[in-house]
Amino acid sequence: GGNLGKPQNIPFLLKIIEKLQNYSKAEFVIIGNGMLHLRL
């Protein structure tokens, strides 16, 4: 936990967040650091 790198499949996570952006009850809390954390 806490690492945001290639194994965590950040592009997939971004697709899910994008698909749920119109749902007012959808919330994401992302805590961590790593190679790809700036993409979030």
PDB file of N, CA and C in Angstrom:
ATOM      1  N   GLY A   1       0.804  -1.183   0.000  1.00  0.00           N
ATOM      2  CA  GLY A   1       0.000   0.000   0.000  1.00  0.00           C
ATOM      3  C   GLY A   1       0.850   1.250   0.000  1.00  0.00           C
ATOM      4  N   GLY A   2       0.296   2.295  -0.553  1.00  0.00           N
ATOM      5  CA  GLY A   2       0.959   3.588  -0.558  1.00  0.00           C
ATOM      6  C   GLY A   2       1.784   3.877  -1.791  1.00  0.00           C
ATOM      7  N   ASN A   3       2.018   2.857  -2.629  1.00  0.00           N
ATOM      8  CA  ASN A   3       2.812   3.068  -3.832  1.00  0.00           C
ATOM      9  C   ASN A   3       1.890   3.252  -5.030  1.00  0.00           C
ATOM     10  N   LEU A   4       2.181   4.245  -5.846  1.00  0.00           N
ATOM     11  CA  LEU A   4       1.419   4.478  -7.068  1.00  0.00           C
ATOM     12  C   LEU A   4       2.370   4.345  -8.249  1.00  0.00           C
ATOM     13  N   GLY A   5       2.563   3.134  -8.685  1.00  0.00           N
ATOM     14  CA  GLY A   5       3.490   2.862  -9.775  1.00  0.00           C
ATOM     15  C   GLY A   5       2.848   2.007 -10.847  1.00  0.00           C
ATOM     16  N   LYS A   6       3.649   1.514 -11.744  1.00  0.00           N
ATOM     17  CA  LYS A   6       3.176   0.728 -12.878  1.00  0.00           C
ATOM     18  C   LYS A   6       2.345  -0.495 -12.471  1.00  0.00           C
ATOM     19  N   PRO A   7       2.728  -1.240 -11.426  1.00  0.00           N
ATOM     20  CA  PRO A   7       1.934  -2.420 -11.047  1.00  0.00           C
ATOM     21  C   PRO A   7       0.507  -2.090 -10.599  1.00  0.00           C
ATOM     22  N   GLN A   8       0.249  -0.851 -10.189  1.00  0.00           N
ATOM     23  CA  GLN A   8      -1.090  -0.490  -9.725  1.00  0.00           C
ATOM     24  C   GLN A   8      -2.010  -0.098 -10.878  1.00  0.00           C
ATOM     25  N   ASN A   9      -1.516  -0.127 -12.108  1.00  0.00           N
ATOM     26  CA  ASN A   9      -2.319   0.122 -13.312  1.00  0.00           C
ATOM     27  C   ASN A   9      -3.067   1.458 -13.237  1.00  0.00           C
ATOM     28  N   ILE A  10      -2.322   2.524 -13.093  1.00  0.00           N
ATOM     29  CA  ILE A  10      -2.882   3.867 -12.982  1.00  0.00           C
ATOM     30  C   ILE A  10      -3.773   4.217 -14.179  1.00  0.00           C
ATOM     31  N   PRO A  11      -3.417   3.869 -15.433  1.00  0.00           N
ATOM     32  CA  PRO A  11      -4.319   4.179 -16.555  1.00  0.00           C
ATOM     33  C   PRO A  11      -5.713   3.574 -16.378  1.00  0.00           C
ATOM     34  N   PHE A  12      -5.791   2.357 -15.845  1.00  0.00           N
ATOM     35  CA  PHE A  12      -7.091   1.738 -15.588  1.00  0.00           C
ATOM     36  C   PHE A  12      -7.854   2.516 -14.520  1.00  0.00           C
ATOM     37  N   LEU A  13      -7.166   2.889 -13.460  1.00  0.00           N
ATOM     38  CA  LEU A  13      -7.795   3.671 -12.396  1.00  0.00           C
ATOM     39  C   LEU A  13      -8.335   4.990 -12.941  1.00  0.00           C
ATOM     40  N   LEU A  14      -7.579   5.648 -13.806  1.00  0.00           N
ATOM     41  CA  LEU A  14      -8.026   6.907 -14.401  1.00  0.00           C
ATOM     42  C   LEU A  14      -9.274   6.706 -15.260  1.00  0.00           C
ATOM     43  N   LYS A  15      -9.373   5.583 -15.968  1.00  0.00           N
ATOM     44  CA  LYS A  15     -10.565   5.290 -16.772  1.00  0.00           C
ATOM     45  C   LYS A  15     -11.788   5.126 -15.881  1.00  0.00           C
ATOM     46  N   ILE A  16     -11.622   4.434 -14.764  1.00  0.00           N
ATOM     47  CA  ILE A  16     -12.739   4.236 -13.835  1.00  0.00           C
ATOM     48  C   ILE A  16     -13.192   5.570 -13.253  1.00  0.00           C
ATOM     49  N   ILE A  17     -12.236   6.393 -12.840  1.00  0.00           N
ATOM     50  CA  ILE A  17     -12.572   7.704 -12.282  1.00  0.00           C
ATOM     51  C   ILE A  17     -13.307   8.542 -13.324  1.00  0.00           C
ATOM     52  N   GLU A  18     -12.842   8.507 -14.563  1.00  0.00           N
ATOM     53  CA  GLU A  18     -13.481   9.274 -15.633  1.00  0.00           C
ATOM     54  C   GLU A  18     -14.913   8.811 -15.867  1.00  0.00           C
ATOM     55  N   LYS A  19     -15.139   7.497 -15.862  1.00  0.00           N
ATOM     56  CA  LYS A  19     -16.485   6.966 -16.088  1.00  0.00           C
ATOM     57  C   LYS A  19     -17.451   7.334 -14.960  1.00  0.00           C
ATOM     58  N   LEU A  20     -16.922   7.550 -13.769  1.00  0.00           N
ATOM     59  CA  LEU A  20     -17.778   7.851 -12.617  1.00  0.00           C
ATOM     60  C   LEU A  20     -17.852   9.340 -12.294  1.00  0.00           C
ATOM     61  N   GLN A  21     -17.302  10.190 -13.138  1.00  0.00           N
ATOM     62  CA  GLN A  21     -17.237  11.613 -12.808  1.00  0.00           C
ATOM     63  C   GLN A  21     -18.611  12.281 -12.707  1.00  0.00           C
ATOM     64  N   ASN A  22     -19.641  11.717 -13.318  1.00  0.00           N
ATOM     65  CA  ASN A  22     -20.973  12.314 -13.255  1.00  0.00           C
ATOM     66  C   ASN A  22     -21.822  11.788 -12.100  1.00  0.00           C
ATOM     67  N   TYR A  23     -21.271  10.878 -11.315  1.00  0.00           N
ATOM     68  CA  TYR A  23     -21.984  10.344 -10.162  1.00  0.00           C
ATOM     69  C   TYR A  23     -21.586  11.140  -8.926  1.00  0.00           C
ATOM     70  N   SER A  24     -22.522  11.878  -8.395  1.00  0.00           N
ATOM     71  CA  SER A  24     -22.202  12.764  -7.269  1.00  0.00           C
ATOM     72  C   SER A  24     -21.813  11.993  -6.004  1.00  0.00           C
ATOM     73  N   LYS A  25     -22.209  10.734  -5.895  1.00  0.00           N
ATOM     74  CA  LYS A  25     -21.886   9.966  -4.693  1.00  0.00           C
ATOM     75  C   LYS A  25     -20.565   9.214  -4.800  1.00  0.00           C
ATOM     76  N   ALA A  26     -19.937   9.254  -5.962  1.00  0.00           N
ATOM     77  CA  ALA A  26     -18.651   8.563  -6.143  1.00  0.00           C
ATOM     78  C   ALA A  26     -17.530   9.448  -5.616  1.00  0.00           C
ATOM     79  N   GLU A  27     -16.745   8.905  -4.727  1.00  0.00           N
ATOM     80  CA  GLU A  27     -15.610   9.633  -4.167  1.00  0.00           C
ATOM     81  C   GLU A  27     -14.386   8.731  -4.194  1.00  0.00           C
ATOM     82  N   PHE A  28     -13.250   9.320  -4.448  1.00  0.00           N
ATOM     83  CA  PHE A  28     -11.991   8.588  -4.442  1.00  0.00           C
ATOM     84  C   PHE A  28     -11.026   9.295  -3.512  1.00  0.00           C
ATOM     85  N   VAL A  29     -10.399   8.533  -2.669  1.00  0.00           N
ATOM     86  CA  VAL A  29      -9.334   9.051  -1.810  1.00  0.00           C
ATOM     87  C   VAL A  29      -8.088   8.254  -2.175  1.00  0.00           C
ATOM     88  N   ILE A  30      -7.129   8.944  -2.730  1.00  0.00           N
ATOM     89  CA  ILE A  30      -5.905   8.286  -3.183  1.00  0.00           C
ATOM     90  C   ILE A  30      -4.747   8.856  -2.388  1.00  0.00           C
ATOM     91  N   ILE A  31      -4.114   7.985  -1.633  1.00  0.00           N
ATOM     92  CA  ILE A  31      -3.007   8.404  -0.775  1.00  0.00           C
ATOM     93  C   ILE A  31      -1.797   7.571  -1.150  1.00  0.00           C
ATOM     94  N   GLY A  32      -0.731   8.231  -1.455  1.00  0.00           N
ATOM     95  CA  GLY A  32       0.476   7.490  -1.775  1.00  0.00           C
ATOM     96  C   GLY A  32       1.438   8.316  -2.585  1.00  0.00           C
ATOM     97  N   ASN A  33       2.493   7.679  -2.965  1.00  0.00           N
ATOM     98  CA  ASN A  33       3.549   8.310  -3.722  1.00  0.00           C
ATOM     99  C   ASN A  33       4.158   7.230  -4.601  1.00  0.00           C
ATOM    100  N   GLY A  34       4.849   7.617  -5.600  1.00  0.00           N
ATOM    101  CA  GLY A  34       5.503   6.649  -6.475  1.00  0.00           C
ATOM    102  C   GLY A  34       5.747   7.246  -7.841  1.00  0.00           C
ATOM    103  N   MET A  35       6.223   6.407  -8.744  1.00  0.00           N
ATOM    104  CA  MET A  35       6.593   6.855 -10.080  1.00  0.00           C
ATOM    105  C   MET A  35       5.472   7.582 -10.816  1.00  0.00           C
ATOM    106  N   LEU A  36       4.243   7.138 -10.655  1.00  0.00           N
ATOM    107  CA  LEU A  36       3.136   7.658 -11.454  1.00  0.00           C
ATOM    108  C   LEU A  36       2.164   8.521 -10.664  1.00  0.00           C
ATOM    109  N   HIS A  37       2.492   8.904  -9.440  1.00  0.00           N
ATOM    110  CA  HIS A  37       1.527   9.645  -8.623  1.00  0.00           C
ATOM    111  C   HIS A  37       1.148  10.989  -9.230  1.00  0.00           C
ATOM    112  N   LEU A  38       2.010  11.591 -10.021  1.00  0.00           N
ATOM    113  CA  LEU A  38       1.689  12.890 -10.613  1.00  0.00           C
ATOM    114  C   LEU A  38       0.649  12.782 -11.721  1.00  0.00           C
ATOM    115  N   ARG A  39       0.408  11.597 -12.245  1.00  0.00           N
ATOM    116  CA  ARG A  39      -0.618  11.423 -13.279  1.00  0.00           C
ATOM    117  C   ARG A  39      -2.016  11.527 -12.692  1.00  0.00           C
ATOM    118  N   LEU A  40      -2.129  11.404 -11.377  1.00  0.00           N
ATOM    119  CA  LEU A  40      -3.423  11.527 -10.721  1.00  0.00           C
ATOM    120  C   LEU A  40      -3.601  12.952 -10.331  1.00  0.00           C
TER     121      LEU A  40
END
